[in-house]
PDB file of C-alpha atoms in Angstrom:
ATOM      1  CA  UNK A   1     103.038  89.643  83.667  1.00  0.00           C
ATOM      2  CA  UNK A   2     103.202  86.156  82.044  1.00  0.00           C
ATOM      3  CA  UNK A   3     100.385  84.309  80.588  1.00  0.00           C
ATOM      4  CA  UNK A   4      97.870  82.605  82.597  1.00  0.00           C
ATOM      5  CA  UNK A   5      99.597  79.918  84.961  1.00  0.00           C
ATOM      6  CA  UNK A   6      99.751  78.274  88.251  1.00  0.00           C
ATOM      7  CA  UNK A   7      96.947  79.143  90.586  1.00  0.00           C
ATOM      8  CA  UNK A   8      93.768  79.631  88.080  1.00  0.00           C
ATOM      9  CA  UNK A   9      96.398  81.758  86.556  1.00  0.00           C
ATOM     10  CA  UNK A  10      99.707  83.219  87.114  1.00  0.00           C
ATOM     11  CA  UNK A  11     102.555  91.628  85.657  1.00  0.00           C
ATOM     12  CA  UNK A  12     103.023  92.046  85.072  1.00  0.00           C
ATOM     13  CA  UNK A  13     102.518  96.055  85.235  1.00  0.00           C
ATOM     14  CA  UNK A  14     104.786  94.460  83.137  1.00  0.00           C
ATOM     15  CA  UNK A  15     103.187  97.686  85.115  1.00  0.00           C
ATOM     16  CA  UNK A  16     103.154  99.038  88.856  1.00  0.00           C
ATOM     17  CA  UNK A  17     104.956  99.016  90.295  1.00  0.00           C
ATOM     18  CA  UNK A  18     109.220  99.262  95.577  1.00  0.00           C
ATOM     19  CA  UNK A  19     111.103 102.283  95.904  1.00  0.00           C
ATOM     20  CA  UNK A  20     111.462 102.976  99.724  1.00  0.00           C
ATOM     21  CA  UNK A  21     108.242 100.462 100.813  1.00  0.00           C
ATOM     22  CA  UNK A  22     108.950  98.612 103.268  1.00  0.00           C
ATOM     23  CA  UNK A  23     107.711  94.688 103.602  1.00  0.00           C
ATOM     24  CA  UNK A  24     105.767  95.307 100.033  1.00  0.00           C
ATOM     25  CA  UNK A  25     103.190  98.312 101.561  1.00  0.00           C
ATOM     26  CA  UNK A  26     102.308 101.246 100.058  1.00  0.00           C
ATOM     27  CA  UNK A  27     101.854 105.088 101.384  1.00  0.00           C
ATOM     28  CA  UNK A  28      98.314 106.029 102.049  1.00  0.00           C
ATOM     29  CA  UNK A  29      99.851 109.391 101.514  1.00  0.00           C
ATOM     30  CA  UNK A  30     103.586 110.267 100.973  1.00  0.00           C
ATOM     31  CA  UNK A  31     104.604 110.271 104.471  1.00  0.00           C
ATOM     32  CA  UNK A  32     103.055 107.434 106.027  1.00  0.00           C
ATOM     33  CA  UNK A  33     102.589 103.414 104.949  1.00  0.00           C
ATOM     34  CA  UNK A  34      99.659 101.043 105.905  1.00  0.00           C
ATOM     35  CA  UNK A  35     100.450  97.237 106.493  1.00  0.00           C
ATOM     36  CA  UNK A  36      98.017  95.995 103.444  1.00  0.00           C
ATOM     37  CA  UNK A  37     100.266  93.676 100.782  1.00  0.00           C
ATOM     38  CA  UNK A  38     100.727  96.616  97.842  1.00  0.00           C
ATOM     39  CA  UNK A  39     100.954  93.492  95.593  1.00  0.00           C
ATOM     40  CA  UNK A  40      97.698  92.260  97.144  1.00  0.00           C
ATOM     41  CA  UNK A  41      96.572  95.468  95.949  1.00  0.00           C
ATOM     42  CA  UNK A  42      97.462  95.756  92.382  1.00  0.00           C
ATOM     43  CA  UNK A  43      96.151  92.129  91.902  1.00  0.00           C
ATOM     44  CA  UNK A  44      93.242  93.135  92.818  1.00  0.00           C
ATOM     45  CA  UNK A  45      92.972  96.333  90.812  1.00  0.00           C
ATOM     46  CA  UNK A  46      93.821  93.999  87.663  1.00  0.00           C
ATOM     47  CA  UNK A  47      91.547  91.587  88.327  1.00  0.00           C
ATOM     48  CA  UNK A  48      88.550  93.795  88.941  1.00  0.00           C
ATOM     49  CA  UNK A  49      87.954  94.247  85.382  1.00  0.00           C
ATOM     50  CA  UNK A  50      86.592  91.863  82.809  1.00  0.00           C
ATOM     51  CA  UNK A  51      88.722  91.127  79.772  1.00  0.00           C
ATOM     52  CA  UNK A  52      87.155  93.413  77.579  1.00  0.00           C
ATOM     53  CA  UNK A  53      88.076  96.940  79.818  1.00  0.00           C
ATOM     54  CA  UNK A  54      90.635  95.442  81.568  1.00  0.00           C
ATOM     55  CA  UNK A  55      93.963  97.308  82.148  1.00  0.00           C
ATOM     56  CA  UNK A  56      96.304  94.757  81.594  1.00  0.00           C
ATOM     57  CA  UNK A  57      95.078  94.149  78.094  1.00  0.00           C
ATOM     58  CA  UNK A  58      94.532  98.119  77.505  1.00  0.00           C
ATOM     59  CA  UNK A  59      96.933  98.685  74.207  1.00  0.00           C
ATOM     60  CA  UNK A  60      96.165 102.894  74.397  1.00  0.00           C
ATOM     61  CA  UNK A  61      95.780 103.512  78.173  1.00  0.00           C
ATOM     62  CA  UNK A  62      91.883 104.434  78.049  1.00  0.00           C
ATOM     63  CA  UNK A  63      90.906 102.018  80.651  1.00  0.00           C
ATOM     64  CA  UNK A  64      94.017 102.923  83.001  1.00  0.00           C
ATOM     65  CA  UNK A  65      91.590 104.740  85.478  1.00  0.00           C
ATOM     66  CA  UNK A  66      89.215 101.642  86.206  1.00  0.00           C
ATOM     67  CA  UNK A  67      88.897 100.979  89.899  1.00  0.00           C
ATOM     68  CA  UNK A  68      91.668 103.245  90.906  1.00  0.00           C
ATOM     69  CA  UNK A  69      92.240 103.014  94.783  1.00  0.00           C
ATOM     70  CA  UNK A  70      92.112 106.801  96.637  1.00  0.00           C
ATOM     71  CA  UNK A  71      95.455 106.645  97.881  1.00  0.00           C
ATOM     72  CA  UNK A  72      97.829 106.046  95.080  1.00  0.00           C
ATOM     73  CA  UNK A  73      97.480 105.514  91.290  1.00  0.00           C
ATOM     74  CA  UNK A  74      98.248 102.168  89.957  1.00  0.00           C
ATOM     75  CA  UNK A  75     100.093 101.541  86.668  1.00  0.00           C
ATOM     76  CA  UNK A  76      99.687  97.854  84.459  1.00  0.00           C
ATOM     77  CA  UNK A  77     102.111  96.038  82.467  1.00  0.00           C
ATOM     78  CA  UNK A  78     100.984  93.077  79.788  1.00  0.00           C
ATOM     79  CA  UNK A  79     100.630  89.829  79.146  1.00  0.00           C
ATOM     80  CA  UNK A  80     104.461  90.023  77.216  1.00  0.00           C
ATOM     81  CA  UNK A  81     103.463  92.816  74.463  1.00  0.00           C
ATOM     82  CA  UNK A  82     105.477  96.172  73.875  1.00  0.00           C
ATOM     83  CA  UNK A  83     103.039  98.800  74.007  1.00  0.00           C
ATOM     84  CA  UNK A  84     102.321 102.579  74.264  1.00  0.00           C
ATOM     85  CA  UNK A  85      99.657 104.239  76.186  1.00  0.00           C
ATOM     86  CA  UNK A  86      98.694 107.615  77.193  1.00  0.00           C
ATOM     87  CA  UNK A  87      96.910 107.618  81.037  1.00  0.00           C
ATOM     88  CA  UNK A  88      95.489 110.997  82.992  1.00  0.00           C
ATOM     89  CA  UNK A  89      97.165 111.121  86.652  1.00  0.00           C
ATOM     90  CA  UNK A  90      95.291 112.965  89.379  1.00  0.00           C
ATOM     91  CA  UNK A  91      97.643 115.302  90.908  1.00  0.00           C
ATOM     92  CA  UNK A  92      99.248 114.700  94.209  1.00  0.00           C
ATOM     93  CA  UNK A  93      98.924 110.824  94.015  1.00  0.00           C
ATOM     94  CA  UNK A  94     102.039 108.569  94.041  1.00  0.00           C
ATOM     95  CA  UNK A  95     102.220 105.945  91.259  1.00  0.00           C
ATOM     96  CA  UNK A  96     102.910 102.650  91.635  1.00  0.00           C
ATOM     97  CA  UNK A  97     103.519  99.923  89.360  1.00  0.00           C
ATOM     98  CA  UNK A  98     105.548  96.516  88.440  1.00  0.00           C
ATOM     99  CA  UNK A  99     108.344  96.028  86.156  1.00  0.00           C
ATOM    100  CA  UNK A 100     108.105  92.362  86.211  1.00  0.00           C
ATOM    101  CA  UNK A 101     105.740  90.228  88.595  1.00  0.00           C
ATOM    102  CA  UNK A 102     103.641  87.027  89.015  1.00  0.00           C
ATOM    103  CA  UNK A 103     101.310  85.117  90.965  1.00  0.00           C
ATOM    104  CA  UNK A 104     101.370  81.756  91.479  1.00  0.00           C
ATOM    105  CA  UNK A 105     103.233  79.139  93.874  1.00  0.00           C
ATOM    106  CA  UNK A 106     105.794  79.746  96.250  1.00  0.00           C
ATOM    107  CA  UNK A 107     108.080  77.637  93.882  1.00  0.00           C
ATOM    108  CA  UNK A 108     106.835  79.492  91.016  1.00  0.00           C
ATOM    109  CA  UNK A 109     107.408  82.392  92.625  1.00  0.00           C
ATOM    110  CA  UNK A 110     111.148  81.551  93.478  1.00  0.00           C
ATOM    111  CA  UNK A 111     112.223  80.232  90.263  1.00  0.00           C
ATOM    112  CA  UNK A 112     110.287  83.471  88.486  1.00  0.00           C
ATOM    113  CA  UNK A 113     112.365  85.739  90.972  1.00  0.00           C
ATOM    114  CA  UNK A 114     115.837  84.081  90.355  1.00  0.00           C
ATOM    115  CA  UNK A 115     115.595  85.379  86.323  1.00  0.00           C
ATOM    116  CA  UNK A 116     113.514  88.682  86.973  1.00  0.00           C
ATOM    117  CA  UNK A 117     115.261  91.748  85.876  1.00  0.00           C
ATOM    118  CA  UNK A 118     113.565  95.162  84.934  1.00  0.00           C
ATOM    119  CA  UNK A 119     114.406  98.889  84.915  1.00  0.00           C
ATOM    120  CA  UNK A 120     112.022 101.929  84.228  1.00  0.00           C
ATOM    121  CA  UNK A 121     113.141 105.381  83.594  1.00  0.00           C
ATOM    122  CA  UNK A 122     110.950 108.773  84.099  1.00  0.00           C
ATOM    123  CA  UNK A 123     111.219 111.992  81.393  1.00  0.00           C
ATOM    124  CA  UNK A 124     114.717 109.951  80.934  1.00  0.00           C
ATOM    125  CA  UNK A 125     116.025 109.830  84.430  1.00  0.00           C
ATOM    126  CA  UNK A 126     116.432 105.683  85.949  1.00  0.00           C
ATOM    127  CA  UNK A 127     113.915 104.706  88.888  1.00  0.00           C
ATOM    128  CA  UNK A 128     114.597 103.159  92.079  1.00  0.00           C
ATOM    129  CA  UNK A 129     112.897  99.476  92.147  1.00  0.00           C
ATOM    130  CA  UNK A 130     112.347  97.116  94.724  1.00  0.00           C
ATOM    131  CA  UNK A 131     112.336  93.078  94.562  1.00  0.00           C
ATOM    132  CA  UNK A 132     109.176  92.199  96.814  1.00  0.00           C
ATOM    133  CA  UNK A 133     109.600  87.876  96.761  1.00  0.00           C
ATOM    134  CA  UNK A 134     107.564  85.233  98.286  1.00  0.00           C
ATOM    135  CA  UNK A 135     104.771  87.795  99.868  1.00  0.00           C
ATOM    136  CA  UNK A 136     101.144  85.620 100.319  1.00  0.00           C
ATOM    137  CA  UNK A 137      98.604  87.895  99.574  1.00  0.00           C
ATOM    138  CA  UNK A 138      94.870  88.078  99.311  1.00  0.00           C
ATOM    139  CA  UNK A 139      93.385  88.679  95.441  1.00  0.00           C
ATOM    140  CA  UNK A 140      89.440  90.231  94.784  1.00  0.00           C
ATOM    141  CA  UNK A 141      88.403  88.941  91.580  1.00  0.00           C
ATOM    142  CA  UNK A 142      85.701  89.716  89.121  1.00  0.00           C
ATOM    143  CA  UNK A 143      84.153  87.313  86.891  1.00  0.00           C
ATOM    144  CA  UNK A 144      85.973  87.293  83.495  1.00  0.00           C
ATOM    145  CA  UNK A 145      88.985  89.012  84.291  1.00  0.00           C
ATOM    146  CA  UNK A 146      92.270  88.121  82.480  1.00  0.00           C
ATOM    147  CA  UNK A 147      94.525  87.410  85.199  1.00  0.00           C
ATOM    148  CA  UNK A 148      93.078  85.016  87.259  1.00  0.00           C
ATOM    149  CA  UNK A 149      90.039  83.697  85.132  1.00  0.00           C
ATOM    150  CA  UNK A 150      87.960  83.841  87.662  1.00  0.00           C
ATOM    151  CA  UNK A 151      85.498  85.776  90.425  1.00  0.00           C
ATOM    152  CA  UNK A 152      85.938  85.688  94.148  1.00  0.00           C
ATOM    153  CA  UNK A 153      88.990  85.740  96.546  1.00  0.00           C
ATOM    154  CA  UNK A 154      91.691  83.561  97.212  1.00  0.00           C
ATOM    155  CA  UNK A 155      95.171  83.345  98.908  1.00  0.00           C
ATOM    156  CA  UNK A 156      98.285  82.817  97.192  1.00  0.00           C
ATOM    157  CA  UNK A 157     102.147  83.648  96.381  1.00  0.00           C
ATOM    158  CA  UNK A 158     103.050  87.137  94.976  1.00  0.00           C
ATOM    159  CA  UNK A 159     106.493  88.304  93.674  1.00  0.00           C
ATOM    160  CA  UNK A 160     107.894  90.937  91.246  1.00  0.00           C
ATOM    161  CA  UNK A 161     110.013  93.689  91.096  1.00  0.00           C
ATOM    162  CA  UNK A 162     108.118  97.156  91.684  1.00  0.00           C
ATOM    163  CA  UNK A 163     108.448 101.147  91.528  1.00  0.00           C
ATOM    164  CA  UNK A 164     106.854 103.981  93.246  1.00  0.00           C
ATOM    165  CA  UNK A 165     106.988 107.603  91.689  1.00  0.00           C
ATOM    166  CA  UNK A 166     105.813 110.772  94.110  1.00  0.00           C
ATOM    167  CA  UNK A 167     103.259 112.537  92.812  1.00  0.00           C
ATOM    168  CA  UNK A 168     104.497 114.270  89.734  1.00  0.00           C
ATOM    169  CA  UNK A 169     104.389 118.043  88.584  1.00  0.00           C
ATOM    170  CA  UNK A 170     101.832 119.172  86.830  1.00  0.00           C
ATOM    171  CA  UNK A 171     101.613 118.386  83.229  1.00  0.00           C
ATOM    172  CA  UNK A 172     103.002 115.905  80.104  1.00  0.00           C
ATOM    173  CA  UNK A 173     105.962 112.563  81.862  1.00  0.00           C
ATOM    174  CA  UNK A 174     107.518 109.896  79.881  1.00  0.00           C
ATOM    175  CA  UNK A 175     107.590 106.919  81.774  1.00  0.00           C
ATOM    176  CA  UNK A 176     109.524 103.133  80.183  1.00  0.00           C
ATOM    177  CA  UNK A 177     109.175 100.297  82.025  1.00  0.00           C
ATOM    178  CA  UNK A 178     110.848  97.005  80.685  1.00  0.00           C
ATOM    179  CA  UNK A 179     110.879  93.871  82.439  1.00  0.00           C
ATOM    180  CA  UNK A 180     111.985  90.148  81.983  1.00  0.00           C
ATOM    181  CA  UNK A 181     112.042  86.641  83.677  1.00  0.00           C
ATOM    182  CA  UNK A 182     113.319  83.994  81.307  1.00  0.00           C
ATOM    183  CA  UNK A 183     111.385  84.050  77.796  1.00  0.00           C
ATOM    184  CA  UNK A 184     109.001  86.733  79.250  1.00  0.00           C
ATOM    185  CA  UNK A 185     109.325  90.220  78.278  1.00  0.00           C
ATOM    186  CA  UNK A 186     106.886  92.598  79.153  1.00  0.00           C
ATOM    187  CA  UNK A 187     107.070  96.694  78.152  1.00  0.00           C
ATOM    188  CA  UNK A 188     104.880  99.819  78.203  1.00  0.00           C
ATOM    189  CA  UNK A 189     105.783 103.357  77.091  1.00  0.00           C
ATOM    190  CA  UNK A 190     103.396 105.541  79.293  1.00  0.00           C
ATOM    191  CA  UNK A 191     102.344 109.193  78.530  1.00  0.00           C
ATOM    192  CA  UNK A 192     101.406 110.430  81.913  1.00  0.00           C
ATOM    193  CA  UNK A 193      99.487 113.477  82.035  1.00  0.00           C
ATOM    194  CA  UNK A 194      99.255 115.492  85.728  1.00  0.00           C
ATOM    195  CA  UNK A 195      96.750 117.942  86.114  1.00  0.00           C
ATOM    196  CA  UNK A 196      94.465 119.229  89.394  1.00  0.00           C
ATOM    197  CA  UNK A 197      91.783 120.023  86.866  1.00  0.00           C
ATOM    198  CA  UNK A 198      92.136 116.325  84.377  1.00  0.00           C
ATOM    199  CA  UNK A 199      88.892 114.029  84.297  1.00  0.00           C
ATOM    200  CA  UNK A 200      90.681 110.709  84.713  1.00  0.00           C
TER     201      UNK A 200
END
C-alpha cells in the first residue's frame, strides 16, 4: 500500500488479498459470501492497530494475528518495503489478502487502478487475483494507526487487486506476493504455518 495520501491517508497487503468473490465480499465460510465490502474489511483490520503493533509495518510477521476476524484470516502488505515474515494460520480458514491496493478518492482510485499490476504464487504454483475498483467502503480506525492517521470511521474510495486462498493443509506454505502501481512496489515473502493445534 502506498504512503499516507488522499483522505487522512491513502496496501497495500502489498497484503490480502479476489479469487471467485463476487462484488468485493468475502466467504463467511467456503461455501457461502456475505454482502460486507471485503476491502472495507481489511481496512479496518489494518487500521485497528497503532503504529507500533501494527501489521502493515510488521517486518517478521509477529503481529499478523492482531484483530483477526472469525471468518477468514487476513494477510498485510507494506508501505513499499520487500519483506519476509513467518505468520501461524488457524486451520480451516481461507486467507485473504491484497497484492496492490489503496484508499483514497474516486480519482485516486482510478488513476491508481489504471497502473496496478501484481501476481502472488503459493508453495510455487500462480494465484488467481481479482481487480476490485471504485468500491466506497466504510473504515474503523484506532487512534495512531499507520494507515489512516487517525481514530473513528469514515466513508471513502477503495481499490486494489486481491487474492483468496482456501484453507490450506496442515503444516509449513510459501506464499510471494508482489505488487505495483507506478513508482510503488510493495512485496512480502510469507511463511504460513497451518496447524489445528497452533496458538496464533
Amino acid at each position: 500500500m502506498p504512503p499516507k495520501s488522499g483522505i487522512p491517508l491513502l496496501l497495500v497487503l502489498g497484503l490480502l488479498a479476489g479469487c471467485g468473490m463476487a462484488q468485493g465480499t468475502v466467504p463467511s465460510k467456503p461455501e457461502d459470501a456475505v454482502t460486507e465490502s471485503i476491502q472495507g474489511r481489511w481496512w479496518t483490520w489494518a487500521a485497528s492497530e497503532v503504529e507500533d503493533t501494527n501489521p502493515v509495518m510488521d517486518t517478521t510477521g509477529k503481529f499478523c494475528d492482531r484483530n483477526q476476524p472469525e471468518d477468514v484470516w487476513f494477510l498485510a502488505g507494506t508501505f513499499g518495503v520487500t519483506l519476509q515474515r513467518t505468520c501461524m494460520v488457524p486451520a480451516g480458514r481461507p486467507t485473504v489478502f491484497p497484492l496492490v491496493n489503496q484508499i483514497g478518492t474516486e480519482a485516486q482510485c482510478r488513476e491508481f487502478m489504471a497502473a496496478a499490476k501484481g501476481k502472488a504464487t503459493l508453495d510455487g504454483k500462480a494465484i488467481t487475483s481479482e481487480r476490485m475498483e471504485e468500491d466506497n467502503v466504510t473504515v474503523t480506525g484506532a487512534a495512531g494507526n499507520p494507515l489512516t492517521g487517525e481514530g473513528g470511521t469514515f466513508t471513502s474510495y477503495a481499490c486494489g487487486i486481491w487474492a483468496r486462498i482456501p484453507p490450506l493443509t496442515a503444516g509449513r506454505h510459501k506464499l510471494t506476493i508482489r505488487g505495483s502501481s507506478g513508482d510503488f512496489r510493495t512485496g512480502v515473502d510469507y511463511t504460513l504455518i497451518v496447524g489445528i493445534d497452533q496458538e496464533v
